[in-house]
């Protein structure tokens, strides 16, 4: 096909706009692998890109979508052949390089990961950047020797995509998981994923104390800002927090007290530029360790035409778990 359906962000004189269009394949950006995209997903960052409520898109026109799964249809890369099934997460796709909300994508071969054996494209996108980030967070806590025996691990924003997957992964690994959410109606959902206890996010958004009661051996924080500051103040001696989100803000109104008096570590989790060897290990572990029934329980699917409405909903905190976008 010379043209294909794509969601395109533009910035004309009248302002930011995001609409479906027929896109010419000749206008795809440089890359040595062309993929027929079958599925994508909706992450918080995608919500910001589609609505224009965050500075995600940095060139125009842009096809948003930081994730995709599909089949290679053309390749000059030594690593990929037509017919290979691939995943892409990050690398600036959907931000500076045309992204996954389209029936075709052209990217660099070194950005791709092979779809694990036995996993469908839809399952790969049910995991997506959110699930991959959750696994990177677990791996970071493990590398810091935060074992199940050291005590409970907190997950903030637990009903969201990263949070839901983190709850399931941590519980499967044997941790006692405390899930924090602002949606108390999701308590049963989170306990079914493996949470031992569900707490109201209000417990972590009150006035900040430099040091609070030691409650958690570790944490996966998807919220940032005052929530992250409160979490840090309640981490046990020698514990660690994997920080991977900023749904509540990018600031950190904390103090050095948890770091210098309790030896707490703040572990930054980056999914965009993560080295290929780490990506491959994360996806290997996701294929082996993420319960597929729990993945199904946290996942819903939408047609391509509904991605804009879902992007607005995810920013409003109305989306539970993961959303797969069926593209082609």
PDB file of C-alpha atoms in Angstrom:
ATOM      1  CA  UNK A   1       0.000   0.000   0.000  1.00  0.00           C
ATOM      2  CA  UNK A   2       1.285   3.498  -0.800  1.00  0.00           C
ATOM      3  CA  UNK A   3      -0.976   5.153   1.785  1.00  0.00           C
ATOM      4  CA  UNK A   4      -2.265   3.897   5.123  1.00  0.00           C
ATOM      5  CA  UNK A   5      -4.426   5.037   8.009  1.00  0.00           C
ATOM      6  CA  UNK A   6      -2.622   6.949  10.751  1.00  0.00           C
ATOM      7  CA  UNK A   7      -3.361   9.255  13.649  1.00  0.00           C
ATOM      8  CA  UNK A   8      -1.464  12.459  12.938  1.00  0.00           C
ATOM      9  CA  UNK A   9      -0.651  15.336  15.284  1.00  0.00           C
ATOM     10  CA  UNK A  10      -0.211  18.723  13.662  1.00  0.00           C
ATOM     11  CA  UNK A  11       0.325  22.218  14.964  1.00  0.00           C
ATOM     12  CA  UNK A  12      -1.234  24.610  12.475  1.00  0.00           C
ATOM     13  CA  UNK A  13      -1.698  28.314  13.122  1.00  0.00           C
ATOM     14  CA  UNK A  14      -4.969  27.549  14.904  1.00  0.00           C
ATOM     15  CA  UNK A  15      -3.206  25.335  17.463  1.00  0.00           C
ATOM     16  CA  UNK A  16      -2.583  21.710  18.348  1.00  0.00           C
ATOM     17  CA  UNK A  17      -4.660  19.131  16.459  1.00  0.00           C
ATOM     18  CA  UNK A  18      -4.816  15.322  16.327  1.00  0.00           C
ATOM     19  CA  UNK A  19      -6.810  13.642  13.561  1.00  0.00           C
ATOM     20  CA  UNK A  20      -6.933  10.499  11.460  1.00  0.00           C
ATOM     21  CA  UNK A  21      -5.483  10.812   7.982  1.00  0.00           C
ATOM     22  CA  UNK A  22      -4.223   8.847   5.016  1.00  0.00           C
ATOM     23  CA  UNK A  23      -0.428   8.911   5.321  1.00  0.00           C
ATOM     24  CA  UNK A  24       1.927   8.302   2.408  1.00  0.00           C
ATOM     25  CA  UNK A  25       4.415   5.503   3.063  1.00  0.00           C
ATOM     26  CA  UNK A  26       7.063   7.536   1.232  1.00  0.00           C
ATOM     27  CA  UNK A  27       6.873  10.083   4.063  1.00  0.00           C
ATOM     28  CA  UNK A  28       7.894   7.615   6.754  1.00  0.00           C
ATOM     29  CA  UNK A  29      11.172   8.482   8.444  1.00  0.00           C
ATOM     30  CA  UNK A  30      14.529   6.779   7.959  1.00  0.00           C
ATOM     31  CA  UNK A  31      14.931   3.228   9.199  1.00  0.00           C
ATOM     32  CA  UNK A  32      16.007  -0.172   7.962  1.00  0.00           C
ATOM     33  CA  UNK A  33      12.893  -2.133   8.999  1.00  0.00           C
ATOM     34  CA  UNK A  34       9.294  -1.548   7.888  1.00  0.00           C
ATOM     35  CA  UNK A  35       6.574  -3.111  10.030  1.00  0.00           C
ATOM     36  CA  UNK A  36       2.902  -3.815   9.421  1.00  0.00           C
ATOM     37  CA  UNK A  37       1.525  -2.648  12.745  1.00  0.00           C
ATOM     38  CA  UNK A  38      -1.286  -4.797  14.118  1.00  0.00           C
ATOM     39  CA  UNK A  39      -1.597  -3.549  17.716  1.00  0.00           C
ATOM     40  CA  UNK A  40      -0.603  -0.678  19.949  1.00  0.00           C
ATOM     41  CA  UNK A  41      -1.644   0.491  23.403  1.00  0.00           C
ATOM     42  CA  UNK A  42      -2.475   3.634  25.373  1.00  0.00           C
ATOM     43  CA  UNK A  43       0.026   4.815  27.983  1.00  0.00           C
ATOM     44  CA  UNK A  44      -0.105   7.988  30.062  1.00  0.00           C
ATOM     45  CA  UNK A  45       2.529   9.506  27.771  1.00  0.00           C
ATOM     46  CA  UNK A  46       0.337   8.726  24.758  1.00  0.00           C
ATOM     47  CA  UNK A  47      -2.494  10.567  26.468  1.00  0.00           C
ATOM     48  CA  UNK A  48      -0.287  13.630  26.822  1.00  0.00           C
ATOM     49  CA  UNK A  49       0.826  13.400  23.178  1.00  0.00           C
ATOM     50  CA  UNK A  50      -2.651  13.019  21.718  1.00  0.00           C
ATOM     51  CA  UNK A  51      -4.276  15.759  23.795  1.00  0.00           C
ATOM     52  CA  UNK A  52      -1.305  18.129  23.712  1.00  0.00           C
ATOM     53  CA  UNK A  53      -1.410  18.474  27.514  1.00  0.00           C
ATOM     54  CA  UNK A  54       2.276  17.677  27.875  1.00  0.00           C
ATOM     55  CA  UNK A  55       5.404  18.471  25.813  1.00  0.00           C
ATOM     56  CA  UNK A  56       5.757  14.942  24.426  1.00  0.00           C
ATOM     57  CA  UNK A  57       5.627  15.610  20.679  1.00  0.00           C
ATOM     58  CA  UNK A  58       8.738  17.475  19.537  1.00  0.00           C
ATOM     59  CA  UNK A  59       8.335  17.541  15.759  1.00  0.00           C
ATOM     60  CA  UNK A  60       5.340  18.074  13.492  1.00  0.00           C
ATOM     61  CA  UNK A  61       3.577  16.412  11.845  1.00  0.00           C
ATOM     62  CA  UNK A  62       3.900  13.430  14.184  1.00  0.00           C
ATOM     63  CA  UNK A  63       2.270  10.029  14.401  1.00  0.00           C
ATOM     64  CA  UNK A  64       2.007   9.424  18.155  1.00  0.00           C
ATOM     65  CA  UNK A  65       2.173   6.039  19.877  1.00  0.00           C
ATOM     66  CA  UNK A  66       5.256   4.997  21.845  1.00  0.00           C
ATOM     67  CA  UNK A  67       4.518   1.252  21.442  1.00  0.00           C
ATOM     68  CA  UNK A  68       3.621  -1.131  18.678  1.00  0.00           C
ATOM     69  CA  UNK A  69       3.651  -4.803  17.777  1.00  0.00           C
ATOM     70  CA  UNK A  70       3.512  -6.195  14.293  1.00  0.00           C
ATOM     71  CA  UNK A  71       5.117  -8.125  11.457  1.00  0.00           C
ATOM     72  CA  UNK A  72       8.207  -7.130   9.491  1.00  0.00           C
ATOM     73  CA  UNK A  73       7.333  -6.608   5.829  1.00  0.00           C
ATOM     74  CA  UNK A  74      10.647  -5.193   4.584  1.00  0.00           C
ATOM     75  CA  UNK A  75      14.131  -5.137   6.056  1.00  0.00           C
ATOM     76  CA  UNK A  76      17.712  -4.296   5.172  1.00  0.00           C
ATOM     77  CA  UNK A  77      18.783  -5.051   8.755  1.00  0.00           C
ATOM     78  CA  UNK A  78      20.916  -8.145   9.337  1.00  0.00           C
ATOM     79  CA  UNK A  79      18.840  -8.905  12.438  1.00  0.00           C
ATOM     80  CA  UNK A  80      15.345  -8.973  10.928  1.00  0.00           C
ATOM     81  CA  UNK A  81      13.619 -10.691   8.033  1.00  0.00           C
ATOM     82  CA  UNK A  82      10.143 -10.301   6.534  1.00  0.00           C
ATOM     83  CA  UNK A  83       7.706 -12.348   8.578  1.00  0.00           C
ATOM     84  CA  UNK A  84       9.444 -11.702  11.917  1.00  0.00           C
ATOM     85  CA  UNK A  85       7.161 -10.626  14.756  1.00  0.00           C
ATOM     86  CA  UNK A  86       8.428  -7.613  16.666  1.00  0.00           C
ATOM     87  CA  UNK A  87       7.782  -5.230  19.544  1.00  0.00           C
ATOM     88  CA  UNK A  88       8.862  -1.618  19.874  1.00  0.00           C
ATOM     89  CA  UNK A  89       8.901   0.405  23.105  1.00  0.00           C
ATOM     90  CA  UNK A  90      10.320   3.915  23.338  1.00  0.00           C
ATOM     91  CA  UNK A  91      13.433   5.151  21.511  1.00  0.00           C
ATOM     92  CA  UNK A  92      11.651   8.464  20.853  1.00  0.00           C
ATOM     93  CA  UNK A  93       9.018   6.817  18.675  1.00  0.00           C
ATOM     94  CA  UNK A  94       5.829   8.863  18.891  1.00  0.00           C
ATOM     95  CA  UNK A  95       7.878  11.835  20.133  1.00  0.00           C
ATOM     96  CA  UNK A  96      10.635  12.605  17.613  1.00  0.00           C
ATOM     97  CA  UNK A  97      10.206   9.608  15.283  1.00  0.00           C
ATOM     98  CA  UNK A  98       6.882   8.665  13.647  1.00  0.00           C
ATOM     99  CA  UNK A  99       5.139   6.262  15.997  1.00  0.00           C
ATOM    100  CA  UNK A 100       2.821   3.327  16.439  1.00  0.00           C
ATOM    101  CA  UNK A 101      -0.664   4.734  15.840  1.00  0.00           C
ATOM    102  CA  UNK A 102      -0.541   3.790  12.177  1.00  0.00           C
ATOM    103  CA  UNK A 103      -0.866   0.757   9.934  1.00  0.00           C
ATOM    104  CA  UNK A 104       2.817   1.068   8.983  1.00  0.00           C
ATOM    105  CA  UNK A 105       5.993   2.058  10.800  1.00  0.00           C
ATOM    106  CA  UNK A 106       9.610   2.336   9.680  1.00  0.00           C
ATOM    107  CA  UNK A 107      12.256   2.196  12.409  1.00  0.00           C
ATOM    108  CA  UNK A 108      15.826   1.157  13.145  1.00  0.00           C
ATOM    109  CA  UNK A 109      16.295  -2.552  13.570  1.00  0.00           C
ATOM    110  CA  UNK A 110      18.242  -2.118  16.796  1.00  0.00           C
ATOM    111  CA  UNK A 111      15.135  -0.607  18.418  1.00  0.00           C
ATOM    112  CA  UNK A 112      13.107  -3.799  18.026  1.00  0.00           C
ATOM    113  CA  UNK A 113      12.619  -6.787  20.319  1.00  0.00           C
ATOM    114  CA  UNK A 114      11.315 -10.130  19.129  1.00  0.00           C
ATOM    115  CA  UNK A 115       7.829 -11.098  20.312  1.00  0.00           C
ATOM    116  CA  UNK A 116       8.445 -13.922  22.821  1.00  0.00           C
ATOM    117  CA  UNK A 117       7.493 -17.418  21.698  1.00  0.00           C
ATOM    118  CA  UNK A 118       3.863 -18.195  22.446  1.00  0.00           C
ATOM    119  CA  UNK A 119       2.895 -14.543  22.948  1.00  0.00           C
ATOM    120  CA  UNK A 120       0.453 -12.839  20.586  1.00  0.00           C
ATOM    121  CA  UNK A 121       0.774  -9.271  19.345  1.00  0.00           C
ATOM    122  CA  UNK A 122      -2.257  -8.348  21.447  1.00  0.00           C
ATOM    123  CA  UNK A 123      -0.672  -9.809  24.584  1.00  0.00           C
ATOM    124  CA  UNK A 124       2.574  -7.983  23.837  1.00  0.00           C
ATOM    125  CA  UNK A 125       0.684  -4.699  23.739  1.00  0.00           C
ATOM    126  CA  UNK A 126      -1.374  -5.609  26.805  1.00  0.00           C
ATOM    127  CA  UNK A 127       2.043  -5.537  28.469  1.00  0.00           C
ATOM    128  CA  UNK A 128       3.463  -2.646  26.414  1.00  0.00           C
ATOM    129  CA  UNK A 129       5.667   0.060  27.856  1.00  0.00           C
ATOM    130  CA  UNK A 130       3.672   0.004  31.094  1.00  0.00           C
ATOM    131  CA  UNK A 131       4.312  -3.669  31.786  1.00  0.00           C
ATOM    132  CA  UNK A 132       7.882  -3.474  30.557  1.00  0.00           C
ATOM    133  CA  UNK A 133       8.455  -0.522  32.908  1.00  0.00           C
ATOM    134  CA  UNK A 134       6.942  -2.494  35.785  1.00  0.00           C
ATOM    135  CA  UNK A 135       9.404  -5.323  35.121  1.00  0.00           C
ATOM    136  CA  UNK A 136      12.326  -2.865  34.956  1.00  0.00           C
ATOM    137  CA  UNK A 137      11.183  -1.572  38.359  1.00  0.00           C
ATOM    138  CA  UNK A 138      11.100  -5.082  39.821  1.00  0.00           C
ATOM    139  CA  UNK A 139      14.553  -5.805  38.388  1.00  0.00           C
ATOM    140  CA  UNK A 140      15.910  -2.592  39.928  1.00  0.00           C
ATOM    141  CA  UNK A 141      14.533  -3.466  43.373  1.00  0.00           C
ATOM    142  CA  UNK A 142      16.001  -6.963  43.105  1.00  0.00           C
ATOM    143  CA  UNK A 143      19.382  -5.535  42.118  1.00  0.00           C
ATOM    144  CA  UNK A 144      19.220  -3.422  45.274  1.00  0.00           C
ATOM    145  CA  UNK A 145      18.625  -6.583  47.329  1.00  0.00           C
ATOM    146  CA  UNK A 146      15.016  -5.733  48.182  1.00  0.00           C
ATOM    147  CA  UNK A 147      13.825  -9.287  48.773  1.00  0.00           C
ATOM    148  CA  UNK A 148      10.381 -10.451  49.947  1.00  0.00           C
ATOM    149  CA  UNK A 149      11.864 -11.266  53.356  1.00  0.00           C
ATOM    150  CA  UNK A 150      12.702  -7.596  53.957  1.00  0.00           C
ATOM    151  CA  UNK A 151       9.075  -6.538  54.207  1.00  0.00           C
ATOM    152  CA  UNK A 152       6.133  -5.226  52.190  1.00  0.00           C
ATOM    153  CA  UNK A 153       6.534  -3.343  48.930  1.00  0.00           C
ATOM    154  CA  UNK A 154       4.250  -0.438  48.046  1.00  0.00           C
ATOM    155  CA  UNK A 155       2.861   0.288  44.571  1.00  0.00           C
ATOM    156  CA  UNK A 156       1.393   3.757  43.997  1.00  0.00           C
ATOM    157  CA  UNK A 157      -1.109   4.501  41.250  1.00  0.00           C
ATOM    158  CA  UNK A 158      -1.820   0.809  41.515  1.00  0.00           C
ATOM    159  CA  UNK A 159      -4.958   0.702  39.344  1.00  0.00           C
ATOM    160  CA  UNK A 160      -3.131   2.187  36.352  1.00  0.00           C
ATOM    161  CA  UNK A 161      -1.184   0.297  33.705  1.00  0.00           C
ATOM    162  CA  UNK A 162       2.263   0.268  35.314  1.00  0.00           C
ATOM    163  CA  UNK A 163       0.766  -0.140  38.779  1.00  0.00           C
ATOM    164  CA  UNK A 164      -1.492  -3.064  37.881  1.00  0.00           C
ATOM    165  CA  UNK A 165       1.335  -4.959  36.219  1.00  0.00           C
ATOM    166  CA  UNK A 166       3.710  -4.173  39.085  1.00  0.00           C
ATOM    167  CA  UNK A 167       1.211  -5.556  41.609  1.00  0.00           C
ATOM    168  CA  UNK A 168       0.879  -8.786  39.626  1.00  0.00           C
ATOM    169  CA  UNK A 169       4.634  -9.203  39.078  1.00  0.00           C
ATOM    170  CA  UNK A 170       5.612  -8.442  42.677  1.00  0.00           C
ATOM    171  CA  UNK A 171       2.970 -10.785  44.067  1.00  0.00           C
ATOM    172  CA  UNK A 172       4.081 -13.566  41.713  1.00  0.00           C
ATOM    173  CA  UNK A 173       7.664 -13.033  42.926  1.00  0.00           C
ATOM    174  CA  UNK A 174       6.593 -13.579  46.527  1.00  0.00           C
ATOM    175  CA  UNK A 175       6.409 -10.015  47.835  1.00  0.00           C
ATOM    176  CA  UNK A 176       3.728  -8.738  50.180  1.00  0.00           C
ATOM    177  CA  UNK A 177       2.227  -5.971  48.054  1.00  0.00           C
ATOM    178  CA  UNK A 178       0.517  -2.865  49.424  1.00  0.00           C
ATOM    179  CA  UNK A 179      -1.451  -1.141  46.670  1.00  0.00           C
ATOM    180  CA  UNK A 180      -2.216   2.583  46.857  1.00  0.00           C
ATOM    181  CA  UNK A 181      -5.054   4.011  44.765  1.00  0.00           C
ATOM    182  CA  UNK A 182      -7.432   6.927  44.678  1.00  0.00           C
ATOM    183  CA  UNK A 183     -10.169   4.622  43.421  1.00  0.00           C
ATOM    184  CA  UNK A 184     -11.393   2.548  46.375  1.00  0.00           C
ATOM    185  CA  UNK A 185     -13.870   0.762  44.106  1.00  0.00           C
ATOM    186  CA  UNK A 186     -10.867  -0.999  42.535  1.00  0.00           C
ATOM    187  CA  UNK A 187      -9.947  -2.761  45.779  1.00  0.00           C
ATOM    188  CA  UNK A 188     -11.214  -6.183  44.720  1.00  0.00           C
ATOM    189  CA  UNK A 189      -9.530  -5.819  41.325  1.00  0.00           C
ATOM    190  CA  UNK A 190      -6.164  -5.093  42.978  1.00  0.00           C
ATOM    191  CA  UNK A 191      -6.512  -7.936  45.464  1.00  0.00           C
ATOM    192  CA  UNK A 192      -7.285 -10.312  42.599  1.00  0.00           C
ATOM    193  CA  UNK A 193      -4.014  -9.202  40.996  1.00  0.00           C
ATOM    194  CA  UNK A 194      -2.173 -10.106  44.196  1.00  0.00           C
ATOM    195  CA  UNK A 195      -2.282  -7.116  46.546  1.00  0.00           C
ATOM    196  CA  UNK A 196      -2.386  -8.085  50.212  1.00  0.00           C
ATOM    197  CA  UNK A 197      -3.704  -4.692  51.260  1.00  0.00           C
ATOM    198  CA  UNK A 198      -5.190  -1.668  49.487  1.00  0.00           C
ATOM    199  CA  UNK A 199      -4.734   1.804  50.967  1.00  0.00           C
ATOM    200  CA  UNK A 200      -6.183   5.162  49.981  1.00  0.00           C
ATOM    201  CA  UNK A 201      -3.765   7.465  48.209  1.00  0.00           C
ATOM    202  CA  UNK A 202      -4.759  10.157  50.712  1.00  0.00           C
ATOM    203  CA  UNK A 203      -2.425   8.422  53.169  1.00  0.00           C
ATOM    204  CA  UNK A 204       0.454   9.491  50.943  1.00  0.00           C
ATOM    205  CA  UNK A 205      -0.664  12.990  49.971  1.00  0.00           C
ATOM    206  CA  UNK A 206      -0.936  14.640  53.383  1.00  0.00           C
ATOM    207  CA  UNK A 207       1.528  17.115  54.943  1.00  0.00           C
ATOM    208  CA  UNK A 208       5.085  15.931  54.426  1.00  0.00           C
ATOM    209  CA  UNK A 209       7.235  14.896  57.355  1.00  0.00           C
ATOM    210  CA  UNK A 210      10.974  14.590  56.629  1.00  0.00           C
ATOM    211  CA  UNK A 211      10.883  11.144  58.253  1.00  0.00           C
ATOM    212  CA  UNK A 212       7.736   9.158  58.860  1.00  0.00           C
ATOM    213  CA  UNK A 213       7.098   5.754  60.332  1.00  0.00           C
ATOM    214  CA  UNK A 214       9.093   3.012  58.565  1.00  0.00           C
ATOM    215  CA  UNK A 215       6.417   1.035  56.693  1.00  0.00           C
ATOM    216  CA  UNK A 216       7.787  -0.313  53.414  1.00  0.00           C
ATOM    217  CA  UNK A 217      10.946  -2.180  52.393  1.00  0.00           C
ATOM    218  CA  UNK A 218      10.581  -0.798  48.887  1.00  0.00           C
ATOM    219  CA  UNK A 219       8.186   0.793  46.469  1.00  0.00           C
ATOM    220  CA  UNK A 220       7.289   1.230  42.821  1.00  0.00           C
ATOM    221  CA  UNK A 221       6.107   4.813  42.400  1.00  0.00           C
ATOM    222  CA  UNK A 222       4.183   5.902  39.313  1.00  0.00           C
ATOM    223  CA  UNK A 223       2.959   9.228  40.705  1.00  0.00           C
ATOM    224  CA  UNK A 224       5.897  11.463  41.692  1.00  0.00           C
ATOM    225  CA  UNK A 225       5.606  14.809  43.470  1.00  0.00           C
ATOM    226  CA  UNK A 226       4.210  14.838  47.028  1.00  0.00           C
ATOM    227  CA  UNK A 227       3.293  11.157  46.861  1.00  0.00           C
ATOM    228  CA  UNK A 228       6.879  10.141  46.094  1.00  0.00           C
ATOM    229  CA  UNK A 229       8.163  12.453  48.838  1.00  0.00           C
ATOM    230  CA  UNK A 230       5.830  10.833  51.380  1.00  0.00           C
ATOM    231  CA  UNK A 231       6.778   7.358  50.197  1.00  0.00           C
ATOM    232  CA  UNK A 232      10.484   8.103  50.619  1.00  0.00           C
ATOM    233  CA  UNK A 233       9.882   9.275  54.179  1.00  0.00           C
ATOM    234  CA  UNK A 234       8.248   5.926  55.044  1.00  0.00           C
ATOM    235  CA  UNK A 235      10.802   3.531  53.538  1.00  0.00           C
ATOM    236  CA  UNK A 236      12.590   1.254  55.978  1.00  0.00           C
ATOM    237  CA  UNK A 237      16.322   1.527  56.602  1.00  0.00           C
ATOM    238  CA  UNK A 238      18.306   0.508  53.517  1.00  0.00           C
ATOM    239  CA  UNK A 239      15.211   0.308  51.351  1.00  0.00           C
ATOM    240  CA  UNK A 240      14.642   1.656  47.862  1.00  0.00           C
ATOM    241  CA  UNK A 241      12.016   3.251  45.633  1.00  0.00           C
ATOM    242  CA  UNK A 242      11.832   2.615  41.888  1.00  0.00           C
ATOM    243  CA  UNK A 243      10.497   5.901  40.462  1.00  0.00           C
ATOM    244  CA  UNK A 244       8.944   5.462  37.027  1.00  0.00           C
ATOM    245  CA  UNK A 245       6.101   7.967  36.648  1.00  0.00           C
ATOM    246  CA  UNK A 246       4.911  11.520  37.165  1.00  0.00           C
ATOM    247  CA  UNK A 247       1.136  11.355  36.949  1.00  0.00           C
ATOM    248  CA  UNK A 248       0.980  13.565  40.057  1.00  0.00           C
ATOM    249  CA  UNK A 249       3.728  15.966  38.980  1.00  0.00           C
ATOM    250  CA  UNK A 250       7.407  16.097  38.087  1.00  0.00           C
ATOM    251  CA  UNK A 251       8.532  17.967  41.224  1.00  0.00           C
ATOM    252  CA  UNK A 252       9.908  16.296  44.350  1.00  0.00           C
ATOM    253  CA  UNK A 253       9.205  18.327  47.529  1.00  0.00           C
ATOM    254  CA  UNK A 254      11.340  16.081  49.719  1.00  0.00           C
ATOM    255  CA  UNK A 255      14.423  16.418  51.915  1.00  0.00           C
ATOM    256  CA  UNK A 256      17.697  14.537  52.135  1.00  0.00           C
ATOM    257  CA  UNK A 257      16.684  12.998  55.471  1.00  0.00           C
ATOM    258  CA  UNK A 258      15.561   9.567  54.154  1.00  0.00           C
ATOM    259  CA  UNK A 259      18.771   9.270  52.151  1.00  0.00           C
ATOM    260  CA  UNK A 260      21.315  10.208  54.793  1.00  0.00           C
ATOM    261  CA  UNK A 261      19.614   8.938  57.952  1.00  0.00           C
ATOM    262  CA  UNK A 262      18.038   5.733  56.651  1.00  0.00           C
ATOM    263  CA  UNK A 263      20.194   4.946  53.634  1.00  0.00           C
ATOM    264  CA  UNK A 264      17.195   4.970  51.320  1.00  0.00           C
ATOM    265  CA  UNK A 265      17.897   4.802  47.580  1.00  0.00           C
ATOM    266  CA  UNK A 266      15.885   6.417  44.807  1.00  0.00           C
ATOM    267  CA  UNK A 267      16.143   4.295  41.655  1.00  0.00           C
ATOM    268  CA  UNK A 268      15.270   6.048  38.404  1.00  0.00           C
ATOM    269  CA  UNK A 269      13.540   3.830  35.822  1.00  0.00           C
ATOM    270  CA  UNK A 270      13.874   4.849  32.163  1.00  0.00           C
ATOM    271  CA  UNK A 271      12.101   2.774  29.537  1.00  0.00           C
ATOM    272  CA  UNK A 272      12.893   4.939  26.503  1.00  0.00           C
ATOM    273  CA  UNK A 273      16.670   4.614  26.128  1.00  0.00           C
ATOM    274  CA  UNK A 274      17.078   1.410  28.137  1.00  0.00           C
ATOM    275  CA  UNK A 275      19.916  -0.738  26.678  1.00  0.00           C
ATOM    276  CA  UNK A 276      18.889  -3.580  24.405  1.00  0.00           C
ATOM    277  CA  UNK A 277      20.343  -6.310  26.617  1.00  0.00           C
ATOM    278  CA  UNK A 278      18.207  -5.127  29.550  1.00  0.00           C
ATOM    279  CA  UNK A 279      15.118  -4.860  27.339  1.00  0.00           C
ATOM    280  CA  UNK A 280      15.533  -8.408  26.135  1.00  0.00           C
ATOM    281  CA  UNK A 281      15.901  -9.705  29.692  1.00  0.00           C
ATOM    282  CA  UNK A 282      12.821  -7.749  30.798  1.00  0.00           C
ATOM    283  CA  UNK A 283      10.731  -9.209  27.969  1.00  0.00           C
ATOM    284  CA  UNK A 284      12.094 -12.712  28.621  1.00  0.00           C
ATOM    285  CA  UNK A 285      10.994 -12.434  32.230  1.00  0.00           C
ATOM    286  CA  UNK A 286       7.626 -10.942  31.316  1.00  0.00           C
ATOM    287  CA  UNK A 287       6.963 -13.923  29.048  1.00  0.00           C
ATOM    288  CA  UNK A 288       7.840 -16.340  31.849  1.00  0.00           C
ATOM    289  CA  UNK A 289       6.653 -14.580  35.012  1.00  0.00           C
ATOM    290  CA  UNK A 290       3.560 -12.529  34.217  1.00  0.00           C
ATOM    291  CA  UNK A 291       0.431 -14.597  34.807  1.00  0.00           C
ATOM    292  CA  UNK A 292      -1.524 -14.512  31.526  1.00  0.00           C
ATOM    293  CA  UNK A 293      -4.859 -14.825  33.344  1.00  0.00           C
ATOM    294  CA  UNK A 294      -4.010 -11.764  35.427  1.00  0.00           C
ATOM    295  CA  UNK A 295      -2.856  -9.965  32.295  1.00  0.00           C
ATOM    296  CA  UNK A 296      -6.230 -10.710  30.706  1.00  0.00           C
ATOM    297  CA  UNK A 297      -8.011  -9.478  33.845  1.00  0.00           C
ATOM    298  CA  UNK A 298      -6.297  -6.083  33.655  1.00  0.00           C
ATOM    299  CA  UNK A 299      -6.729  -5.626  29.878  1.00  0.00           C
ATOM    300  CA  UNK A 300      -9.420  -4.188  27.654  1.00  0.00           C
ATOM    301  CA  UNK A 301      -9.352  -3.652  23.888  1.00  0.00           C
ATOM    302  CA  UNK A 302     -10.525  -0.812  21.693  1.00  0.00           C
ATOM    303  CA  UNK A 303     -10.705  -0.244  17.936  1.00  0.00           C
ATOM    304  CA  UNK A 304      -8.248   2.205  16.417  1.00  0.00           C
ATOM    305  CA  UNK A 305     -10.998   4.810  15.997  1.00  0.00           C
ATOM    306  CA  UNK A 306     -11.435   5.137  19.795  1.00  0.00           C
ATOM    307  CA  UNK A 307      -7.846   5.918  20.716  1.00  0.00           C
ATOM    308  CA  UNK A 308      -8.383   9.694  21.087  1.00  0.00           C
ATOM    309  CA  UNK A 309     -11.243   9.292  23.545  1.00  0.00           C
ATOM    310  CA  UNK A 310      -9.235   6.763  25.575  1.00  0.00           C
ATOM    311  CA  UNK A 311      -6.241   9.102  25.630  1.00  0.00           C
ATOM    312  CA  UNK A 312      -8.384  11.771  27.290  1.00  0.00           C
ATOM    313  CA  UNK A 313      -9.752   9.244  29.778  1.00  0.00           C
ATOM    314  CA  UNK A 314      -6.329   8.000  30.854  1.00  0.00           C
ATOM    315  CA  UNK A 315      -5.305  11.553  31.810  1.00  0.00           C
ATOM    316  CA  UNK A 316      -8.477  11.848  33.889  1.00  0.00           C
ATOM    317  CA  UNK A 317      -7.607   8.680  35.815  1.00  0.00           C
ATOM    318  CA  UNK A 318     -10.582   6.811  34.369  1.00  0.00           C
ATOM    319  CA  UNK A 319      -8.689   3.951  32.744  1.00  0.00           C
ATOM    320  CA  UNK A 320      -8.058   0.784  34.733  1.00  0.00           C
ATOM    321  CA  UNK A 321      -5.142  -1.460  33.866  1.00  0.00           C
ATOM    322  CA  UNK A 322      -4.113  -1.813  30.237  1.00  0.00           C
ATOM    323  CA  UNK A 323      -5.786  -0.910  26.944  1.00  0.00           C
ATOM    324  CA  UNK A 324      -4.886  -2.637  23.675  1.00  0.00           C
ATOM    325  CA  UNK A 325      -5.491  -0.736  20.435  1.00  0.00           C
ATOM    326  CA  UNK A 326      -6.444  -2.968  17.505  1.00  0.00           C
ATOM    327  CA  UNK A 327      -4.914  -1.354  14.435  1.00  0.00           C
ATOM    328  CA  UNK A 328      -4.758  -3.882  11.634  1.00  0.00           C
TER     329      UNK A 328
END
